[in-house]
Amino acid sequence: MTILVTGATGNIGRKVVDELLARGITDIRALTVDPARAALPAGVAVVRGYVRKPDTLRAAFDGVERMYLAPAPDTVDEVVALARAAGVRHIVDLSGEPDSWWGTVSNAVEASGLVWTHLWPGDFMENTRIWAHQIRETGTVREPDPDAGSTPIAMDDIAAVAAAALTGDDHIGRAYSLTGPEKLTRAQLLAQLASALGREIEFVRATREETIRALTTAMGDTAAWYVDNVLTGLDGITLPVNRVAEEILGRPAMTFAEWAARYASGIFGPDSGQRD
Ligand SMILES: NC(=O)c1ccc[n+]([C@@H]2O[C@H](COP(=O)([O-])OP(=O)(O)OC[C@H]3O[C@@H](n4cnc5c(N)ncnc54)[C@H](OP(=O)(O)O)[C@@H]3O)[C@@H](O)[C@H]2O)c1
């Protein structure tokens, strides 16, 4: 049974490859734009292609039974039609609720007639990367509301859930809203990062404009959208904590403190600038 991972060097796709290997899966095909640079683990079959360029996918789908579908709303209709024509049976997609931006992906996958598992994460722990530049440069984080909170999940856990769904039929027809194990305010997230880094980082309550300025290096033109649509009213768009990942994985989901202990120095530390 060949399992195809698309966007295989992407943030989540790369971890899906590792999680499948950890489950003892040997027939993994990894789709990536540049196989020579992909540096995927030995034993993984690497093929060239990209879900935003469907004409690159025909060979990649040959003999595939299940696939992890990286999110690409613009081309998803064509991608799932090609997958179906090639005999793919089950798609595990990173997507969102039907009426959301990422819902385009869920809707297309369901309309394809293939069986599916949807992964609908809320906030990602990795989204704190938008603070990396200002933490390194100023030792502060500027945002309007230190008490706004979210329930972020680690990409490691999303990938582990994807691997669980890709290795059996137990999760077919399920849409999983995925959260981390706790709700944390922006100030709490920052305090836990500071603790993992062993340094002081001040949360500075800032205006909309100051916040956009502070985020522009990391986010470019999307900083204003992010402040207006995510940070403003964050509690209202945040999923309540659930235990879906824990129940699927049979172990606790990663806490933000654990995530920070593992990743904070690589993302926010003094030598991490080139990774922004
Ligand atoms: N509910 C939600 O919040 C939700 C739902 C769905 C998606 N999302 C979004 O999906 C993202 C998932 O992250 P991800 O890194 O795993 O997936 P991604 O950003 O969609 O995929 C990135 C991968 O696609 C490939 N790629 C090829 N050409 C590219 C190009 N021109 N531009 C960008 N990527 C290219 C690269 O992998 P290869 O080189 O291996 O081809 C790259 O590493 C999150 O950051 C999030 O914003 C969010």
PDB file of C-alpha atoms in Angstrom, residues 4 14 32 40 49 81 107 113 127 141 161 188 201 203 212 224 248-249 257 274:
ATOM      1  CA  LEU A   4       1.720   9.645  -0.784  1.00  0.00           C
ATOM      2  CA  ARG A  14       7.790  16.630   6.583  1.00  0.00           C
ATOM      3  CA  THR A  32       8.314  17.681  -3.389  1.00  0.00           C
ATOM      4  CA  LEU A  40      14.139  13.099   3.014  1.00  0.00           C
ATOM      5  CA  GLY A  49       5.687  17.708  -8.155  1.00  0.00           C
ATOM      6  CA  ALA A  81     -10.073  14.590  -9.790  1.00  0.00           C
ATOM      7  CA  ASN A 107     -15.590  20.602   0.183  1.00  0.00           C
ATOM      8  CA  GLY A 113     -16.335  10.766  -4.113  1.00  0.00           C
ATOM      9  CA  ASN A 127       2.290  30.589  14.734  1.00  0.00           C
ATOM     10  CA  VAL A 141       6.443  41.522  21.844  1.00  0.00           C
ATOM     11  CA  VAL A 161      -2.915  12.406  13.760  1.00  0.00           C
ATOM     12  CA  GLN A 188       1.158  33.241  28.962  1.00  0.00           C
ATOM     13  CA  ILE A 201      10.794  39.161  27.177  1.00  0.00           C
ATOM     14  CA  PHE A 203       4.812  42.004  26.555  1.00  0.00           C
ATOM     15  CA  ILE A 212       1.239  45.882  12.485  1.00  0.00           C
ATOM     16  CA  ALA A 224      -2.735  44.138   8.978  1.00  0.00           C
ATOM     17  CA  ILE A 248      -6.482   9.395  18.555  1.00  0.00           C
ATOM     18  CA  LEU A 249      -2.835   9.195  19.595  1.00  0.00           C
ATOM     19  CA  ALA A 257       5.840  24.442  27.461  1.00  0.00           C
ATOM     20  CA  GLN A 274      18.085  33.216   8.940  1.00  0.00           C
TER      21      GLN A 274
END
